[in-house]
Short mmCIF file of N, CA and C in Angstrom, two decimals:
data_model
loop_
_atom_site.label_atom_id
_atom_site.label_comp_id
_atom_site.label_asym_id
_atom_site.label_seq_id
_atom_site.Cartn_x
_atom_site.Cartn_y
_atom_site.Cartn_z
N UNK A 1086 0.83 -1.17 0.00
CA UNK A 1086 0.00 0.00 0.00
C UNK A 1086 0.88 1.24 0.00
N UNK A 1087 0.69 2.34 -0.67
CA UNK A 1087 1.18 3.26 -0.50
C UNK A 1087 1.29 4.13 0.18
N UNK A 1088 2.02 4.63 0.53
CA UNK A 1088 2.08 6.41 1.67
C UNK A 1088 1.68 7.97 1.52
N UNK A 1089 1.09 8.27 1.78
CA UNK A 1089 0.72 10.04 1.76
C UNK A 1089 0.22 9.97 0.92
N UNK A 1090 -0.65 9.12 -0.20
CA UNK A 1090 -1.79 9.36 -1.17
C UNK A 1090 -3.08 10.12 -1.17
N UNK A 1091 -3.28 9.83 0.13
CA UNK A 1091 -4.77 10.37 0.03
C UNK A 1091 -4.35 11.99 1.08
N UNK A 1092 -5.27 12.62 0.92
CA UNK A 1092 -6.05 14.20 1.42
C UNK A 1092 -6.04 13.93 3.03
N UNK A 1093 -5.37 15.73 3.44
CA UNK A 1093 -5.33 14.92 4.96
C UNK A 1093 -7.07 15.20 5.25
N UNK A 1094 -7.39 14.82 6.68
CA UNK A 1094 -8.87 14.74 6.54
C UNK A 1094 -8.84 15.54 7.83
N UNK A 1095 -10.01 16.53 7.99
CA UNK A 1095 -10.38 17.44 9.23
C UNK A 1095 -11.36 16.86 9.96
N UNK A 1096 -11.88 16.21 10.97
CA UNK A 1096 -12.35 15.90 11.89
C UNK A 1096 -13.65 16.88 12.19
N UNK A 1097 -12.78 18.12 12.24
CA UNK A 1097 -13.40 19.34 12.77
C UNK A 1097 -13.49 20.49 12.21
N UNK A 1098 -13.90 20.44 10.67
CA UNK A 1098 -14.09 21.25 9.58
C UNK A 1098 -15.59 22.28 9.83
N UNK A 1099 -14.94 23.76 9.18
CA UNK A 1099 -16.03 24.16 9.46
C UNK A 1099 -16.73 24.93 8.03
N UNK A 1100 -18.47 24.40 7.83
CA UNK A 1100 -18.95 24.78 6.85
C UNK A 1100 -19.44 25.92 6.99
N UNK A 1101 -19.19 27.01 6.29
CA UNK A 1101 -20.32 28.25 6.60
C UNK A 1101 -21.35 28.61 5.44
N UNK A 1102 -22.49 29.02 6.00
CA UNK A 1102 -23.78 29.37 4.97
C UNK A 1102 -23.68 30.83 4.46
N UNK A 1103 -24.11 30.90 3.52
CA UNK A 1103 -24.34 32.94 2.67
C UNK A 1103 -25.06 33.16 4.21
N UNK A 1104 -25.85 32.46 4.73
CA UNK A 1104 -27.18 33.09 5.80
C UNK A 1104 -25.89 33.46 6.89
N UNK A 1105 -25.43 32.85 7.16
CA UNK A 1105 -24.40 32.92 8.45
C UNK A 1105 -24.86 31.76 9.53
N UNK A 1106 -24.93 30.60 8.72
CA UNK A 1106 -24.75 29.67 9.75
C UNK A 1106 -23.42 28.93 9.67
N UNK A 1107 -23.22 28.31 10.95
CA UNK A 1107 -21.96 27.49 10.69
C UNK A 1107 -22.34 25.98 11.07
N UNK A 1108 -21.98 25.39 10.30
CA UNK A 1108 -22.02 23.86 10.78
C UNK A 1108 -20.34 23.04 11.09
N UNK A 1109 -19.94 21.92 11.99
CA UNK A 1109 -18.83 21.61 11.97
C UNK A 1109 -19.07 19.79 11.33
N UNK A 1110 -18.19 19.45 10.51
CA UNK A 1110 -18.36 18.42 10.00
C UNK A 1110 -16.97 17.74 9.66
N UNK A 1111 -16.70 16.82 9.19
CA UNK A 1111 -15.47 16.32 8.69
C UNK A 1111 -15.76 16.33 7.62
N UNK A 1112 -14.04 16.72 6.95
CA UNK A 1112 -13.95 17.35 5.20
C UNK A 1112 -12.31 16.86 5.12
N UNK A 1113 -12.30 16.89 4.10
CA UNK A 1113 -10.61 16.98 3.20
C UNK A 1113 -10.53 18.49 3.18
N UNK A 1114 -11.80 19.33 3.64
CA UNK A 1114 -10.85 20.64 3.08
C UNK A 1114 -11.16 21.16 4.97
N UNK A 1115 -10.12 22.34 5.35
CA UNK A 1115 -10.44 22.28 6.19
C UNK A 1115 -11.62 24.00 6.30
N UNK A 1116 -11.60 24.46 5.61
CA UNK A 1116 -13.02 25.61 5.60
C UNK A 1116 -13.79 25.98 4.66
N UNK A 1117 -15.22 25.64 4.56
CA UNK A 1117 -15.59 25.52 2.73
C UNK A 1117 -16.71 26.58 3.52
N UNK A 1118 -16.90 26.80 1.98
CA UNK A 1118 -18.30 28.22 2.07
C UNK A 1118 -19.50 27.58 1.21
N UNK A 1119 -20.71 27.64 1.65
CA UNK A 1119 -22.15 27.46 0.98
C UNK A 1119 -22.83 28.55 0.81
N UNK A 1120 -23.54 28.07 -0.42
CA UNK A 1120 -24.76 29.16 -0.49
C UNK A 1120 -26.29 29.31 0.39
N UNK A 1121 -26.44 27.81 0.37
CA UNK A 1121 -27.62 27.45 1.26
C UNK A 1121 -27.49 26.49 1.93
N UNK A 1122 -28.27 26.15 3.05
CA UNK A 1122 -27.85 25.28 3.98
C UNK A 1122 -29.62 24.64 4.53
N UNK A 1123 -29.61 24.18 5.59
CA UNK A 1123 -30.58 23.45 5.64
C UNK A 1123 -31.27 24.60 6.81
N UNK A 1124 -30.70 25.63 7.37
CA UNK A 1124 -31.39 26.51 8.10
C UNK A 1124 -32.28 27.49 7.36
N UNK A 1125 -31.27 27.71 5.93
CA UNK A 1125 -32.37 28.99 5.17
C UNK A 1125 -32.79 28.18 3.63
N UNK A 1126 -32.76 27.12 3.41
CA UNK A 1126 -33.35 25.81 2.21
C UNK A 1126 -35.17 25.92 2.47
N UNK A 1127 -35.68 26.78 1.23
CA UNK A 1127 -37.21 26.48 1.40
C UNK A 1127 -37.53 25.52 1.83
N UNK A 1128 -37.29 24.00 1.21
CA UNK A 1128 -37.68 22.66 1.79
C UNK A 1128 -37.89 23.01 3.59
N UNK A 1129 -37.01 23.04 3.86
CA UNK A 1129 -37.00 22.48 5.55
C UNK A 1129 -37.29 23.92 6.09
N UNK A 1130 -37.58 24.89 5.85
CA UNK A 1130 -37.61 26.27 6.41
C UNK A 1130 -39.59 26.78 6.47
N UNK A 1131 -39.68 25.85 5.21
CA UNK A 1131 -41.07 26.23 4.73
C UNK A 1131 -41.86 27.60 4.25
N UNK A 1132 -40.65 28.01 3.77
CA UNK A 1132 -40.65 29.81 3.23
C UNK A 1132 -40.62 29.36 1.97
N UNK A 1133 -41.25 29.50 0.93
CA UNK A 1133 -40.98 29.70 -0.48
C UNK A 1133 -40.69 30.82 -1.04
N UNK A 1134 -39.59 30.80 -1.82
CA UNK A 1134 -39.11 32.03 -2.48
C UNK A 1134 -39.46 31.70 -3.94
N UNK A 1135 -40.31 32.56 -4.63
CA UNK A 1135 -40.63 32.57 -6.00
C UNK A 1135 -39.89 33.30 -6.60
N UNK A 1136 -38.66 33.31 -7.33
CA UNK A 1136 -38.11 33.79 -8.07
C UNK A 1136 -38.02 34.15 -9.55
N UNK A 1137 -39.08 35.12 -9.94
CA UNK A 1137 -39.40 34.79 -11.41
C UNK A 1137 -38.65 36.18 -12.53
N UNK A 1138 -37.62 35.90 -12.83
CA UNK A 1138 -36.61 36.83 -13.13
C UNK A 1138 -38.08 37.19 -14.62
N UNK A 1139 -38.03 36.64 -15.21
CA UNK A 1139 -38.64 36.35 -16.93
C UNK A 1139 -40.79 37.17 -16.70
N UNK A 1140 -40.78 37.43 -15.19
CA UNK A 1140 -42.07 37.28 -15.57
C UNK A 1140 -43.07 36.54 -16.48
N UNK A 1141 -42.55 34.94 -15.93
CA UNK A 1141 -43.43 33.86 -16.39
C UNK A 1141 -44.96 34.32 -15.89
N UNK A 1142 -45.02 33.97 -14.68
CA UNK A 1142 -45.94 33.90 -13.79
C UNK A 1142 -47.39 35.05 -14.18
N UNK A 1143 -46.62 36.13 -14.16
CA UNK A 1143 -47.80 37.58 -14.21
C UNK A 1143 -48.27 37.28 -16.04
N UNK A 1144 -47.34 37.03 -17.04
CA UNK A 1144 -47.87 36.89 -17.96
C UNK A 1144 -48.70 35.75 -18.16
N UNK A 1145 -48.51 34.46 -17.58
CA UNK A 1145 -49.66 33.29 -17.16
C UNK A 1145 -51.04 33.75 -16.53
N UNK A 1146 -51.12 34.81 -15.56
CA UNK A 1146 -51.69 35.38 -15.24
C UNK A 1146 -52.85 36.05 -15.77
N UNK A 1147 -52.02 36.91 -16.54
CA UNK A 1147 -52.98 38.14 -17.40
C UNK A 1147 -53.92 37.17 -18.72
N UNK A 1148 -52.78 35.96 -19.14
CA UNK A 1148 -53.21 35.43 -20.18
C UNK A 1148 -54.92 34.46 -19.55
N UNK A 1149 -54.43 33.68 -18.29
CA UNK A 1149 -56.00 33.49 -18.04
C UNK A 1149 -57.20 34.06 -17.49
N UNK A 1150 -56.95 35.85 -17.00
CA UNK A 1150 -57.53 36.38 -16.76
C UNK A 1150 -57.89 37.29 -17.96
N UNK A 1151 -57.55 37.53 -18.91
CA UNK A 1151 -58.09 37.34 -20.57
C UNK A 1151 -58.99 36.64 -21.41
N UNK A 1152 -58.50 35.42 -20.97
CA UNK A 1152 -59.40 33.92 -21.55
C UNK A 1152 -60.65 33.98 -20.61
N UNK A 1153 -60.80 34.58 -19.14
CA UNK A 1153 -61.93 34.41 -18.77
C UNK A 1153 -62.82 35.46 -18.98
N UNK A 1154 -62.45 36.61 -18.96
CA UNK A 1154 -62.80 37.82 -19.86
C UNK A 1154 -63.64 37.13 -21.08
N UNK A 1155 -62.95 36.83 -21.72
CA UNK A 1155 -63.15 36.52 -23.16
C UNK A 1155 -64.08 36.00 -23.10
N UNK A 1156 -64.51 34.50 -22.44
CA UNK A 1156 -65.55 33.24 -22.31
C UNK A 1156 -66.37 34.49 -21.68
N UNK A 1157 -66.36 35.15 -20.53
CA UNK A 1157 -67.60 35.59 -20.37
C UNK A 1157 -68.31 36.67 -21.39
N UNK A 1158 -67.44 37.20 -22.24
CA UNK A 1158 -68.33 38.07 -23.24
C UNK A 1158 -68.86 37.24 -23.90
N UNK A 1159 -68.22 36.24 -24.82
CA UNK A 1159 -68.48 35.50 -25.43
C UNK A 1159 -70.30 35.06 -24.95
N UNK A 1160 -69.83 34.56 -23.67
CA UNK A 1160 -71.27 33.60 -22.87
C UNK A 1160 -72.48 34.81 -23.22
N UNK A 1161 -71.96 35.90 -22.26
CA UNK A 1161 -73.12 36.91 -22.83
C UNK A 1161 -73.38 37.28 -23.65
N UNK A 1162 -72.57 37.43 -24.96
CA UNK A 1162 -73.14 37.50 -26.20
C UNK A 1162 -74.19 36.43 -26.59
N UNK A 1163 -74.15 35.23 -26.99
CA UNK A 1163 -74.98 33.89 -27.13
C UNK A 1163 -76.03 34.25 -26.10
N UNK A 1164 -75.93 34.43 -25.15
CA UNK A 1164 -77.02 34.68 -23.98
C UNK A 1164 -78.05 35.56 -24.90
N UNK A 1165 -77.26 36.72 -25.14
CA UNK A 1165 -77.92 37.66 -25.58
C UNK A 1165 -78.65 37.74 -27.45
N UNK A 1166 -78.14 36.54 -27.59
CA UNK A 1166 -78.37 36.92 -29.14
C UNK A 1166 -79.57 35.18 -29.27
N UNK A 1167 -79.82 34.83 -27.91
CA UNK A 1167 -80.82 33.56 -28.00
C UNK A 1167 -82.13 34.20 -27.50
N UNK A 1168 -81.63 35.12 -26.38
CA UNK A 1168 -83.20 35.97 -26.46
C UNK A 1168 -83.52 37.05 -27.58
N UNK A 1169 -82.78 37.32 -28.06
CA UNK A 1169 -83.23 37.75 -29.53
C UNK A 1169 -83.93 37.13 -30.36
N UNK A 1170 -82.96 35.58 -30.25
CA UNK A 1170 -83.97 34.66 -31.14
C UNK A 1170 -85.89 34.65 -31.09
N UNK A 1171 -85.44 34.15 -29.39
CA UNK A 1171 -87.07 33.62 -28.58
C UNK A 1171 -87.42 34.93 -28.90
N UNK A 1172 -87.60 36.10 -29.06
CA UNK A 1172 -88.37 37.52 -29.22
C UNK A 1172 -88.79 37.35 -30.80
N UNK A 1173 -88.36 36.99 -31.47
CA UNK A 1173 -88.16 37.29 -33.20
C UNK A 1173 -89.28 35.94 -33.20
N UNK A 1174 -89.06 34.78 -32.76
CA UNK A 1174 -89.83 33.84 -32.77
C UNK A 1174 -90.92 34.23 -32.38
N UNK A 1175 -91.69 34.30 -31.14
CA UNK A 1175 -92.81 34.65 -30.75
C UNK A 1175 -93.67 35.71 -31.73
N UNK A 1176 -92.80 36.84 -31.76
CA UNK A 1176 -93.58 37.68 -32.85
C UNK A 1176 -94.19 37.27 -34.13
N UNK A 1177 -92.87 35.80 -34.53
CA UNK A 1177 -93.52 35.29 -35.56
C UNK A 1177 -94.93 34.57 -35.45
N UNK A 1178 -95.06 34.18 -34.20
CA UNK A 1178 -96.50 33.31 -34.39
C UNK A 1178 -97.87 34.26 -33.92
N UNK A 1179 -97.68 35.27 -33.59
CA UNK A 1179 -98.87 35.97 -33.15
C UNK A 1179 -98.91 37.19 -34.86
N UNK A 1180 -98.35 37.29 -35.95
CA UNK A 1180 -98.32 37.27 -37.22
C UNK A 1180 -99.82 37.47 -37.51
N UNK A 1181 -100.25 38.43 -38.47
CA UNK A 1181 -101.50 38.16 -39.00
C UNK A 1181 -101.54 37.85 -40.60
N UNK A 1182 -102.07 37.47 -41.34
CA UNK A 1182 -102.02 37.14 -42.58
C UNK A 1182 -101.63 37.81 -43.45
N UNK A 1183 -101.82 39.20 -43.42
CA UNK A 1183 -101.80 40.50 -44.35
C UNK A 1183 -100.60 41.20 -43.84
N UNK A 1184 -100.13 40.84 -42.53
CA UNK A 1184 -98.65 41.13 -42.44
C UNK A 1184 -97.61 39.97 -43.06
N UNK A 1185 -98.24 39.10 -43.04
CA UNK A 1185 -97.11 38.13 -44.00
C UNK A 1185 -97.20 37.77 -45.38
N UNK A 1186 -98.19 38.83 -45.96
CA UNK A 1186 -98.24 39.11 -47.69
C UNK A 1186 -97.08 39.73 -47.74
#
């Protein structure tokens, strides 16, 4: 077997978070830096951060609050153009003869 191959190893390494936590763990390195950690990680924190650089979201938004817009003119139009019908109908049957020469 060979000698001095491997990484010396820290026992008592310390990780630090962007948040400012520190955790102590064993590492080959002996001080590493994180971005997130399990104190400020939505998962385990239960804070969701929505990050929507692109404005996905608001344009998803507007687009189905458009489409429902839309269906309801739509609905009231048909609404409105069936009692037109039933009006145009009725008139037709109360009709007298000499109005339909």
């Amino acid at each position: 077997m060979k000698t001095d191959i491997h990484p010396t190893y820290y026992p008592n390494a310390t990780v630090t978070c962007a948040c400012g936590n520190v955790v102590i763990a064993g590492s080959t390195m002996e001080k590493q830096k994180t971005d997130i950690c399990s104190a400020c990680h939505p998962f385990y924190t239960g804070k969701q951060k929505l990050v929507d650089t692109a404005g996905r979201v608001d344009k998803f938004r507007a687009k189905m609050k458009a489409k429902e817009e839309h269906d309801a003119k739509r609905k009231n139009k048909e609404k409105g153009n069936d009692e037109e019908a039933k009006e145009s109908k009725s008139e037709e049957k109360y009709m007298t003869i000499s109005q339909m020469k």
